[in-house]
Short mmCIF file of C-alpha atoms (C1' of nucleotides) in Angstrom, two decimals:
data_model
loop_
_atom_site.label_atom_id
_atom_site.label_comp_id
_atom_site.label_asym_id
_atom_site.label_seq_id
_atom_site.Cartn_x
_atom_site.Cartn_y
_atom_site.Cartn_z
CA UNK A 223 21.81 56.22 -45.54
CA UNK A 224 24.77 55.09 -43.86
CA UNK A 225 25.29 51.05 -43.64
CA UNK A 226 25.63 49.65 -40.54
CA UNK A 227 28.44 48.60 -38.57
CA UNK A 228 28.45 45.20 -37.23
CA UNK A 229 27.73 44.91 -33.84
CA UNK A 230 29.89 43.76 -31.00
CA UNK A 231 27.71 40.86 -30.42
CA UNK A 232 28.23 39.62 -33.83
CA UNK A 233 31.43 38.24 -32.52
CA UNK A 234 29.94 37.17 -29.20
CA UNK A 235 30.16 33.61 -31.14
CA UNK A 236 32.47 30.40 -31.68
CA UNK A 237 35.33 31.29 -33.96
CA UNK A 238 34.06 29.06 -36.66
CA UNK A 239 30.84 30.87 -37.35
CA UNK A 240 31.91 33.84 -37.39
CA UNK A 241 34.44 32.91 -39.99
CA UNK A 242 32.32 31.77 -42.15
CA UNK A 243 29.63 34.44 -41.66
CA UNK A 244 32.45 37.17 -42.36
CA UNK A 245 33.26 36.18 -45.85
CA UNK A 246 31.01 38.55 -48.01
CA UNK A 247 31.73 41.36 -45.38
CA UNK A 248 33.78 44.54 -45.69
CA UNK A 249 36.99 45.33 -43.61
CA UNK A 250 38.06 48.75 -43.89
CA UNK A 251 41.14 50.23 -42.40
CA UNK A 252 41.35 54.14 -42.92
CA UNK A 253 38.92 54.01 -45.12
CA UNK A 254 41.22 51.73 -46.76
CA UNK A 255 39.80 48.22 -47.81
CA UNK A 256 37.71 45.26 -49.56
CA UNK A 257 35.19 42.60 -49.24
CA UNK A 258 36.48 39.56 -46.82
CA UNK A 259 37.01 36.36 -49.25
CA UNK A 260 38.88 34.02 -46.75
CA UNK A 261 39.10 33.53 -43.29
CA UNK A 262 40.39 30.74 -40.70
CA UNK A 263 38.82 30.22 -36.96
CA UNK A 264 40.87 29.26 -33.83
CA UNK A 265 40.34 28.66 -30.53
CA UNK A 266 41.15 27.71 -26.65
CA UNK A 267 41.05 24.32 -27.37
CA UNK A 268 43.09 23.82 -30.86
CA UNK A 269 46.86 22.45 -31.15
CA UNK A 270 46.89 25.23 -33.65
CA UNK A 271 46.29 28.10 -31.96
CA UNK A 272 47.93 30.66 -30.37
CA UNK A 273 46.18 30.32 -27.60
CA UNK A 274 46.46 26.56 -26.67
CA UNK A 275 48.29 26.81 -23.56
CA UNK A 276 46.71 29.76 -21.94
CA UNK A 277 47.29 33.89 -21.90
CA UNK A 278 50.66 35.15 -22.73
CA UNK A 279 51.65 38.80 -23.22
CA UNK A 280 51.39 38.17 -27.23
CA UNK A 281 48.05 36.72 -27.24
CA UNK A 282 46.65 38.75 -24.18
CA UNK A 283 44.28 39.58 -26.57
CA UNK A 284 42.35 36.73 -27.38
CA UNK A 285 41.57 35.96 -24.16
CA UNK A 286 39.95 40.01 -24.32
CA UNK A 287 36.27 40.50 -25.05
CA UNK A 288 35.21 40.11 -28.65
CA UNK A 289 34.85 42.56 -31.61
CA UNK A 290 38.74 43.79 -30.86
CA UNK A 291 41.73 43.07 -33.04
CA UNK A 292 44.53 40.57 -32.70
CA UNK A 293 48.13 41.87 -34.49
CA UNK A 294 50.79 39.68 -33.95
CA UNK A 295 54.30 39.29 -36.21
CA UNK A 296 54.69 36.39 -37.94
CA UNK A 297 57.79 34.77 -39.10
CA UNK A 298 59.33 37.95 -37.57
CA UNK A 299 58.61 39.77 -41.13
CA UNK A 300 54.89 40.08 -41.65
CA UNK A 301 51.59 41.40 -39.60
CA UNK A 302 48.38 39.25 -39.23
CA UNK A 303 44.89 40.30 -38.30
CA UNK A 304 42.29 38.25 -36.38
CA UNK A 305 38.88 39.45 -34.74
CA UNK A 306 38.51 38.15 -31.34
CA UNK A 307 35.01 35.70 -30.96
CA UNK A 308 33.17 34.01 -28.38
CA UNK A 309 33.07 35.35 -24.27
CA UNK A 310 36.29 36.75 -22.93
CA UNK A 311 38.44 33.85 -21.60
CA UNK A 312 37.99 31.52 -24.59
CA UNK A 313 40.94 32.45 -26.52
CA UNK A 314 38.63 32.50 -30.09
CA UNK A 315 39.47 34.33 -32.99
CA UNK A 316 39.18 34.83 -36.73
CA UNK A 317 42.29 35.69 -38.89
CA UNK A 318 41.41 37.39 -41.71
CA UNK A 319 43.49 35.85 -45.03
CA UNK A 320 42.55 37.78 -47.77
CA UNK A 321 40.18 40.54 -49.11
CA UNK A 322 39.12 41.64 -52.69
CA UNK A 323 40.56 44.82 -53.24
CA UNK A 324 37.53 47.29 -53.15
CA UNK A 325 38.29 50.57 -51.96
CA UNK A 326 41.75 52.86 -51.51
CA UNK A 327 43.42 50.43 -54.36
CA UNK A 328 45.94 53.50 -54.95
CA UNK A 329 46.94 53.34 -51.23
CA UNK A 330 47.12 49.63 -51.24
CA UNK A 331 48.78 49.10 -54.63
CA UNK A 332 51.61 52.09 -53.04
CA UNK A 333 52.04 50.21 -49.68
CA UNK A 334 52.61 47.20 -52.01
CA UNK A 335 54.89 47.93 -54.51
CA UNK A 336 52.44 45.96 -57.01
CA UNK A 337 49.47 46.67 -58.97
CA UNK A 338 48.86 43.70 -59.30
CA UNK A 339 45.18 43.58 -57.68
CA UNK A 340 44.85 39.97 -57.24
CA UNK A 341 48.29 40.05 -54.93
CA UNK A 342 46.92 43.78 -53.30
CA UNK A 343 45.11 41.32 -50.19
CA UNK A 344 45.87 37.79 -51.13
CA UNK A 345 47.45 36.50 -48.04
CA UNK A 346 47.57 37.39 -44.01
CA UNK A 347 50.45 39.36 -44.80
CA UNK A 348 49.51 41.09 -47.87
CA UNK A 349 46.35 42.04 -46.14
CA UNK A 350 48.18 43.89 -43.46
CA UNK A 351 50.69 45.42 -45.68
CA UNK A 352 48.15 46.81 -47.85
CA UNK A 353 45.77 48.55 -45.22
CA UNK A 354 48.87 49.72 -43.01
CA UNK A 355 48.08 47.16 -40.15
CA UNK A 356 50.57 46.68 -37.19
CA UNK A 357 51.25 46.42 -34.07
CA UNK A 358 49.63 49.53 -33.08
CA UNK A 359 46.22 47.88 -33.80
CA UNK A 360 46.35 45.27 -31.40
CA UNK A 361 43.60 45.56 -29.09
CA UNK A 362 41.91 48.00 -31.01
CA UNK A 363 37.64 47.65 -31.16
CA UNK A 364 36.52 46.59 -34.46
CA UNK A 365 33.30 48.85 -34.68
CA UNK A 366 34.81 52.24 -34.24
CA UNK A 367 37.57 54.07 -36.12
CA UNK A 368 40.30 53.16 -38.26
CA UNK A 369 38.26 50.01 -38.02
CA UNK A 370 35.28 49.51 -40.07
CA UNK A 371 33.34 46.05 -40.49
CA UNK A 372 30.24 46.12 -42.48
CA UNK A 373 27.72 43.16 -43.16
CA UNK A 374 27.72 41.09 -46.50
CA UNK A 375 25.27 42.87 -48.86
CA UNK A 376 24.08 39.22 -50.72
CA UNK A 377 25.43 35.97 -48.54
CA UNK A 378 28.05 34.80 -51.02
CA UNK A 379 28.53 30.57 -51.55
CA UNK A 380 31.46 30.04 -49.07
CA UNK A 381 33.56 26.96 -49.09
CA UNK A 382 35.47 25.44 -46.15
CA UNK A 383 38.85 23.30 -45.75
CA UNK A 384 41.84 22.70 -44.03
CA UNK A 385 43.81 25.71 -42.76
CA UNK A 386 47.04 26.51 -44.48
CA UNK A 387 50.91 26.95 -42.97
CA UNK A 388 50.52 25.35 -39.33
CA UNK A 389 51.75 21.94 -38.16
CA UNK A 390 49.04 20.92 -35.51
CA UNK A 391 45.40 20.62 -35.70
CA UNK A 392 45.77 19.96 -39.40
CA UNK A 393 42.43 18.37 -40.17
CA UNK A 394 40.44 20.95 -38.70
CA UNK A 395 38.20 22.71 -41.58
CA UNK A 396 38.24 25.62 -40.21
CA UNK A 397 39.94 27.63 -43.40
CA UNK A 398 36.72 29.63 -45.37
CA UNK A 399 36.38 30.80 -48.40
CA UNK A 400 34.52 32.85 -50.85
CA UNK A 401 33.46 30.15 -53.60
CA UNK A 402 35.23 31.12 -57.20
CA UNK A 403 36.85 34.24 -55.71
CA UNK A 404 40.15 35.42 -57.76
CA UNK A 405 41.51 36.94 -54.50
CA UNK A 406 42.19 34.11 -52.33
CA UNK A 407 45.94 33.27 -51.15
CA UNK A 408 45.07 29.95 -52.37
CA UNK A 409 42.27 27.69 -53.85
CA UNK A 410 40.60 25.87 -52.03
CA UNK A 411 41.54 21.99 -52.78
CA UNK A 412 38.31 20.24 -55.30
CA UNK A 413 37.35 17.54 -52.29
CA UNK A 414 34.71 16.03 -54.94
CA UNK A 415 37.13 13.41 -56.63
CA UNK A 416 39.08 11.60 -54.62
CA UNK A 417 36.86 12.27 -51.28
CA UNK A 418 40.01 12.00 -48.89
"C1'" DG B 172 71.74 33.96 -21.11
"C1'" DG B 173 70.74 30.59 -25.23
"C1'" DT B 174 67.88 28.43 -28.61
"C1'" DA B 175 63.97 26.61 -31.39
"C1'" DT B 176 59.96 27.89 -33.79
"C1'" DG B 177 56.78 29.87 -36.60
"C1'" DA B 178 48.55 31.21 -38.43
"C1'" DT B 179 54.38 34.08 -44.52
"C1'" DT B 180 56.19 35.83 -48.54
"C1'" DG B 181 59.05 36.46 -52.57
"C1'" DA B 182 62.85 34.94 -55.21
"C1'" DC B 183 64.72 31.35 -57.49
"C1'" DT B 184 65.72 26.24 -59.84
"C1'" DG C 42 59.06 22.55 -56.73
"C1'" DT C 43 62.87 24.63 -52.97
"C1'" DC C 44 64.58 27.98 -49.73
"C1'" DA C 45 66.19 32.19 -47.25
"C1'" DA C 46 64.71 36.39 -44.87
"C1'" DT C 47 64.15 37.99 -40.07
"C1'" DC C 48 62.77 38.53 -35.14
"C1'" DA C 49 59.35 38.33 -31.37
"C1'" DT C 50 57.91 34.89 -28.54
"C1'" DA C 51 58.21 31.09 -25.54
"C1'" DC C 52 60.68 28.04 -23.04
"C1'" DC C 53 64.75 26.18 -20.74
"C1'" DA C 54 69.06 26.80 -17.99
#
DNA sequence: GGTATGATTGACT
DNA sequence: GTCAATCATACCA
């Protein structure tokens, strides 16, 4: 039996949950893949986001209906890859940060110059590289081919924190994670000592 | 037309 | 730990 793809109205939510809920999911790209480990959530309404100050050509996008992708370039080098959320008009989406390499490591570990599995998907940019995602993506629905999105087969434990390389909206704990996963771009900071 | 700024990564001290 | 690569985007004149 086939698993099933996740719906469109899986997405039909704030950024947030769905970023949590996709960590233990499975992004494939081509066939091309692995099991979501970290995500961050951002929306209409955050400093942080793209898209703070309303639609632009880049982040047309976002304000699209959910369950579509979001390319942009970043830093002028790299690709990143968010899901849209919530109703059309919010601006919400999800960028995916890292995977564990599961499936098509050959293809991955070639687009990457490394085999080095742990550095295959750690990282927006990694990601991208690895499953061939660009520009040509943007838009594209999440629940039909190259896409593929399927649910988490056992909920993993997912931690949260504060999301990593922006300037504004800093203390927003929107940044998931997969608890103990090798394959994140980085660990997530041990809030139990000091308490912040 | 000019310029400042990144939702990053890899190389290097 | 520091820092350069590299360019689309956004904004201002």
């Amino acid at each position: 039996v086939k698993e099933q793809m996740l719906v469109p109205r899986f997405f039909d939510r704030p950024a947030a949950t769905v970023a949590a809920e996709l960590i233990g999911c499975v992004l494939t790209v081509n066939g091309v893949g692995g099991v979501i480990v970290e995500t961050e959530a951002y929306d209409g309404t955050d400093p942080a986001s793209h898209s703070v100050n309303g639609p632009t050509p880049r982040n047309a996008v976002m304000f699209g209906p959910p369950g579509h992708a979001y390319v942009y370039r970043s830093y002028g080098l790299h690709w990143c890859l968010n899901f849209v959320c919530e109703p059309a008009g919010n601006g919400a989406a999800v960028l995916i940060r890292a995977l564990e390499p599961t499936t098509g490591i050959e293809a991955m570990a070639a687009r990457r110059g490394t085999g080095d599995l742990r550095k295959l998907c750690a990282g927006p940019g990694r990601l991208c590289q690895a499953l061939a995602v660009d520009r040509s993506h943007n838009g594209m629905r999440l629940d039909a081919p190259p896409f593929a999105v399927l649910p988490a087969v056992t909920p993993p434990k997912v931690m949260a924190g504060t999301r990593i390389g922006i300037t504004r909206g800093v203390d927003t704990v929107w940044r998931f994670g997969r608890s103990g996963s090798r394959y994140l771009s980085r660990p997530f900071p041990d809030r139990s000592a000091t308490g912040k």
